[in-house]
Amino acid sequence: MAKPLPLPVWDRQKGKLVQEWMEDHQPHYESEPQRSLTQWVKSRPVYDRLYALYENSRWSTREIEPFIRKYHIDMAECEPVRYRSFAEFFDRRFRPGVRRFPSAPEEMGAFAEARYLGWKKVEQDQTFPVKGRSLSAEQILGGAERARPFRGGPVLLVRLAPVDYHHMHYPDDGKTLDHQRLGGRLWTVNWHALESKPDILFVNERNVNILEKRNFGRLGFVEVGALSVGRIAQVHPLDAPFKRGEEKSVFRFGGSAIVVFGEPGRWRPADDVLTHTSESVETLVRLGDCVALRGLT
């Protein structure tokens, strides 16, 4: 049978390596999802819909306080709200000003408070976290024409855990050029699972956006639903321009992921993200903190 595994994560703010593990959400750490009966059942959209009914009910409020205590969530950073369900708590928002995006135009702020892997470019013989086809822009974005600008460009692979703030923000000023919904399943998205089942990122439910950014060129920005997260809600109107730091979208309950493709030479992931990626370690980055830099140097 499959075995859930802790994940090594470098906590940038604390400056130390941690072994991430949520024992009450073990399926999110599944190492071989195709061999797990639990994962097979929970990956189906019908399970996601049924689970959402409970998480949106008033009965689920009993989970909130134990969850906060167990995972040391700093609620002082969040807007003071009386939550009527666990789903409302999961959608909690930060207070204005507790996270800030960089003012320097050459710095890309982290668009999610999450764990980042990054590459200057994905090679055909990529072996970590998965074979190159699992980070194929053509398959993840849904077509060769849409993927063409990103061939040989930088990539960020971002994982959110159930404990995280699940609102996504725009890393720079710009506009949306194209968008599409693709996929249908909801497998877990941790990198152990991607090694075992390398098609996850292009069979899962995902929201594809092609964004034109003022300082970083064109981005292929893909929000990937994962275990218990089949609901990716776009908040900002797709036909309206956006500003750096504005809210883009929100994931509903569970774990989830984002894949961001860039044009060659326009930007590169931050040095610590590149270093830890080469060591098979994700980097935990706070929303708005610098996660990439314009140019190649």
Coordinates of C-alpha atoms in Angstrom, one line a residue:
M1 CA 0.0 0.0 0.0
A2 CA 1.0 3.6 -0.4
K3 CA 2.6 5.5 2.5
P4 CA 2.2 9.2 3.3
L5 CA 5.6 10.8 3.9
P6 CA 6.6 14.1 5.7
L7 CA 8.0 16.7 3.4
P8 CA 11.3 18.7 4.0
V9 CA 10.6 22.4 3.8
W10 CA 13.0 25.3 4.3
D11 CA 11.2 28.0 6.4
R12 CA 12.7 31.2 5.1
Q13 CA 11.4 33.4 7.9
K14 CA 12.7 31.1 10.7
G15 CA 15.8 30.2 8.8
K16 CA 15.6 26.5 9.4
L17 CA 14.7 23.2 7.8
V18 CA 11.4 21.6 9.1
Q19 CA 9.7 18.3 8.3
E20 CA 6.2 19.2 7.4
W21 CA 3.5 16.8 8.5
M22 CA -0.2 17.1 9.3
E23 CA -1.3 13.8 10.8
D24 CA -5.0 14.6 10.5
H25 CA -4.6 15.4 6.7
Q26 CA -2.3 12.4 5.8
P27 CA -3.7 11.9 2.3
H28 CA -2.2 15.3 1.3
Y29 CA 1.2 13.7 1.9
E30 CA 0.6 10.5 -0.1
S31 CA 3.7 9.3 -1.8
E32 CA 2.0 6.9 -4.2
P33 CA -1.5 8.1 -4.7
Q34 CA -2.5 5.6 -7.4
R35 CA -1.9 2.8 -4.9
S36 CA -4.0 4.4 -2.1
L37 CA -7.7 3.5 -1.9
T38 CA -8.4 6.6 0.2
Q39 CA -6.7 8.8 -2.4
W40 CA -8.6 7.2 -5.3
V41 CA -11.9 7.9 -3.6
K42 CA -11.1 11.4 -2.4
S43 CA -9.7 12.4 -5.8
R44 CA -13.1 12.2 -7.4
P45 CA -15.1 15.4 -7.8
V46 CA -18.2 13.8 -6.2
Y47 CA -16.3 13.4 -3.0
D48 CA -15.2 17.0 -3.1
R49 CA -18.8 18.2 -3.4
L50 CA -20.0 16.0 -0.6
Y51 CA -17.2 17.0 1.7
A52 CA -17.9 20.7 0.9
L53 CA -21.5 20.3 2.2
Y54 CA -20.1 19.3 5.6
E55 CA -17.4 21.9 5.7
N56 CA -19.9 24.6 4.9
S57 CA -22.3 23.5 7.6
R58 CA -22.5 25.0 11.1
W59 CA -21.5 21.6 12.5
S60 CA -18.0 22.0 11.2
T61 CA -17.3 25.0 13.4
R62 CA -16.3 22.6 16.2
E63 CA -13.1 21.9 14.1
I64 CA -11.9 25.5 14.1
E65 CA -10.4 26.1 17.5
P66 CA -8.6 22.7 17.7
F67 CA -7.2 23.3 14.3
I68 CA -5.9 26.8 15.2
R69 CA -4.3 25.5 18.4
K70 CA -2.7 22.4 16.8
Y71 CA -1.1 24.3 13.9
H72 CA -0.3 27.5 15.8
I73 CA -2.1 29.8 13.4
D74 CA -1.7 33.5 14.3
M75 CA -5.2 34.7 14.2
A76 CA -4.0 38.2 15.1
E77 CA -2.9 38.5 11.5
C78 CA -6.4 37.8 10.2
E79 CA -9.5 40.0 10.0
P80 CA -11.7 39.6 13.1
V81 CA -14.6 37.5 11.9
R82 CA -17.1 35.1 13.6
Y83 CA -16.9 32.1 11.4
R84 CA -20.1 30.2 10.7
S85 CA -18.4 27.1 9.3
F86 CA -14.9 25.6 8.8
A87 CA -15.1 26.6 5.2
E88 CA -15.5 30.3 6.2
F89 CA -12.5 29.9 8.5
F90 CA -10.5 28.3 5.7
D91 CA -11.2 31.4 3.5
R92 CA -9.9 33.7 6.2
R93 CA -8.2 36.9 5.1
F94 CA -5.2 38.7 6.4
R95 CA -5.7 42.1 8.0
P96 CA -4.7 45.0 5.7
G97 CA -1.0 45.7 6.0
V98 CA 0.2 42.5 7.6
R99 CA 1.7 41.4 4.2
R100 CA 3.3 43.8 1.7
F101 CA 4.5 43.4 -1.9
P102 CA 7.9 44.8 -2.9
S103 CA 8.0 48.3 -4.3
A104 CA 11.1 47.6 -6.4
P105 CA 9.9 46.9 -9.9
E106 CA 12.6 44.2 -10.5
E107 CA 11.3 42.1 -7.5
M108 CA 8.4 39.7 -8.0
G109 CA 6.4 39.3 -4.8
A110 CA 5.2 35.9 -3.8
F111 CA 1.6 35.5 -5.1
A112 CA 0.8 32.9 -2.5
E113 CA 1.9 32.1 1.1
A114 CA 3.2 28.7 0.3
R115 CA 6.1 26.3 -0.5
Y116 CA 8.1 27.1 -3.7
L117 CA 10.2 25.1 -6.0
G118 CA 11.9 26.9 -8.9
W119 CA 14.0 26.4 -12.0
K120 CA 15.6 28.8 -14.4
K121 CA 14.3 26.6 -17.1
V122 CA 13.0 23.0 -17.3
E123 CA 15.2 20.7 -19.2
Q124 CA 13.9 17.7 -21.2
D125 CA 15.7 15.3 -18.9
Q126 CA 14.5 17.0 -15.7
T127 CA 14.6 14.4 -12.8
F128 CA 13.3 16.5 -9.9
P129 CA 10.6 16.6 -8.7
V130 CA 9.4 14.6 -11.7
K131 CA 10.3 13.8 -15.2
G132 CA 10.1 16.8 -17.5
R133 CA 6.7 16.0 -19.0
S134 CA 5.1 16.6 -15.6
L135 CA 6.2 20.3 -16.0
S136 CA 5.3 20.4 -19.6
A137 CA 3.8 23.9 -20.4
E138 CA 2.0 22.4 -23.4
Q139 CA 0.1 19.8 -21.3
I140 CA -0.5 22.0 -18.2
L141 CA -1.6 25.0 -20.2
G142 CA -3.7 23.0 -22.6
G143 CA -2.1 23.5 -26.0
A144 CA 1.1 24.1 -28.0
E145 CA 0.2 27.6 -29.2
R146 CA -0.5 28.8 -25.6
A147 CA 2.7 27.3 -24.4
R148 CA 5.0 28.5 -27.2
P149 CA 6.1 31.8 -25.4
F150 CA 7.3 29.8 -22.4
R151 CA 9.6 27.2 -24.0
G152 CA 13.0 27.3 -22.2
G153 CA 11.7 29.8 -19.7
P154 CA 11.7 29.8 -15.8
V155 CA 9.1 27.8 -13.8
L156 CA 7.8 28.0 -10.3
L157 CA 5.9 25.1 -8.8
V158 CA 4.0 26.1 -5.6
R159 CA 2.3 23.9 -3.0
L160 CA -0.3 25.1 -0.5
A161 CA -1.1 23.0 2.6
P162 CA -4.5 22.9 4.3
V163 CA -3.1 25.1 7.1
D164 CA -2.3 28.0 4.7
Y165 CA -3.9 31.3 3.6
H166 CA -5.6 30.3 0.4
H167 CA -6.1 33.6 -1.4
M168 CA -3.9 34.3 -4.5
H169 CA -2.6 37.7 -5.4
Y170 CA -1.2 39.3 -8.6
P171 CA 2.6 39.6 -8.4
D172 CA 2.7 42.7 -10.7
D173 CA 0.5 45.2 -12.6
G174 CA -1.0 43.8 -15.8
K175 CA -3.9 42.3 -17.6
T176 CA -5.4 38.9 -18.5
L177 CA -4.9 37.8 -22.1
D178 CA -6.5 34.4 -22.1
H179 CA -8.2 31.9 -19.7
Q180 CA -9.6 28.4 -19.6
R181 CA -10.8 25.7 -17.2
L182 CA -9.3 22.3 -17.7
G183 CA -9.1 18.8 -16.0
G184 CA -11.4 17.1 -13.6
R185 CA -9.7 14.9 -10.9
L186 CA -8.3 16.1 -7.6
W187 CA -5.2 14.1 -6.7
T188 CA -2.8 15.3 -4.1
V189 CA 0.0 17.5 -5.5
N190 CA 3.1 17.0 -3.2
W191 CA 6.3 16.2 -5.1
H192 CA 6.5 12.7 -3.8
A193 CA 3.1 12.1 -5.4
L194 CA 4.3 13.8 -8.6
E195 CA 7.2 11.4 -8.9
S196 CA 4.9 8.4 -8.5
K197 CA 2.0 9.7 -10.7
P198 CA 3.6 12.2 -13.2
D199 CA 0.4 13.2 -15.0
I200 CA -1.2 14.9 -11.9
L201 CA -0.6 18.5 -13.1
F202 CA -2.4 18.0 -16.3
V203 CA -5.4 15.8 -15.2
N204 CA -6.3 17.7 -12.1
E205 CA -9.0 20.5 -12.2
R206 CA -7.1 23.7 -13.1
N207 CA -7.7 27.3 -14.0
V208 CA -5.3 28.5 -16.7
N209 CA -4.6 32.2 -17.1
I210 CA -2.2 33.9 -19.5
L211 CA -1.2 37.2 -17.8
E212 CA 0.8 40.1 -19.3
K213 CA 2.9 41.8 -16.6
R214 CA 4.5 45.2 -16.7
N215 CA 7.9 44.1 -15.4
F216 CA 8.0 40.3 -16.0
G217 CA 6.5 39.8 -19.4
R218 CA 4.0 37.1 -20.1
L219 CA 3.2 34.5 -17.5
G220 CA 1.4 31.2 -17.8
F221 CA -0.4 31.2 -14.4
V222 CA -2.1 27.9 -13.6
E223 CA -4.1 27.3 -10.4
V224 CA -4.3 23.6 -9.8
G225 CA -7.1 22.1 -7.6
A226 CA -6.0 19.2 -5.4
L227 CA -7.3 16.9 -2.8
S228 CA -10.6 18.3 -1.4
V229 CA -10.1 21.5 -3.4
G230 CA -12.2 21.4 -6.6
R231 CA -13.4 25.0 -6.3
I232 CA -11.1 27.6 -7.6
A233 CA -12.9 30.9 -7.5
Q234 CA -11.7 33.9 -9.6
V235 CA -12.2 37.1 -7.5
H236 CA -10.8 39.8 -9.8
P237 CA -12.8 40.4 -13.1
L238 CA -10.9 38.7 -15.9
D239 CA -11.6 41.6 -18.3
A240 CA -10.2 44.3 -15.9
P241 CA -6.6 45.4 -15.5
F242 CA -5.0 44.6 -12.1
K243 CA -2.4 46.1 -9.8
R244 CA 0.5 44.5 -8.0
G245 CA -0.7 42.8 -4.8
E246 CA -4.4 42.8 -5.6
E247 CA -6.3 39.6 -4.9
K248 CA -6.7 37.4 -7.9
S249 CA -8.5 34.2 -6.7
V250 CA -9.2 31.9 -3.8
F251 CA -8.9 28.1 -3.3
R252 CA -11.6 26.4 -1.3
F253 CA -10.9 23.8 1.4
G254 CA -7.8 21.5 1.2
G255 CA -4.4 21.5 -0.4
S256 CA -3.7 23.0 -3.8
A257 CA -0.9 24.1 -6.1
I258 CA 0.1 26.8 -8.7
V259 CA 2.4 26.4 -11.6
V260 CA 3.8 29.6 -13.2
F261 CA 5.7 29.6 -16.5
G262 CA 7.8 32.6 -17.7
E263 CA 9.3 33.7 -21.0
P264 CA 13.0 33.0 -21.4
G265 CA 15.2 35.8 -20.0
R266 CA 12.5 37.8 -18.4
W267 CA 12.9 36.6 -14.8
R268 CA 14.4 33.9 -12.6
P269 CA 13.5 32.4 -9.2
A270 CA 15.1 33.8 -6.1
D271 CA 18.5 32.4 -5.1
D272 CA 17.3 30.5 -2.0
V273 CA 14.5 28.9 -4.0
L274 CA 16.9 27.7 -6.6
T275 CA 19.4 26.4 -4.1
H276 CA 16.8 24.5 -2.0
T277 CA 15.1 23.1 -5.1
S278 CA 18.5 21.6 -6.1
E279 CA 18.5 19.9 -2.7
S280 CA 14.9 18.5 -3.1
V281 CA 13.6 20.9 -0.6
E282 CA 10.7 23.4 -0.9
T283 CA 11.1 27.0 0.4
L284 CA 8.2 28.4 2.5
V285 CA 7.7 32.0 1.5
R286 CA 5.3 34.5 3.0
L287 CA 2.8 36.3 0.7
G288 CA 4.5 39.4 -0.9
D289 CA 8.1 38.5 -0.1
C290 CA 10.4 38.4 -3.0
V291 CA 10.2 35.1 -4.8
A292 CA 11.8 36.0 -8.2
L293 CA 13.9 38.7 -9.9
R294 CA 13.7 40.4 -13.2
G295 CA 16.4 39.3 -15.7
L296 CA 18.9 36.4 -15.5
T297 CA 21.6 37.7 -13.1

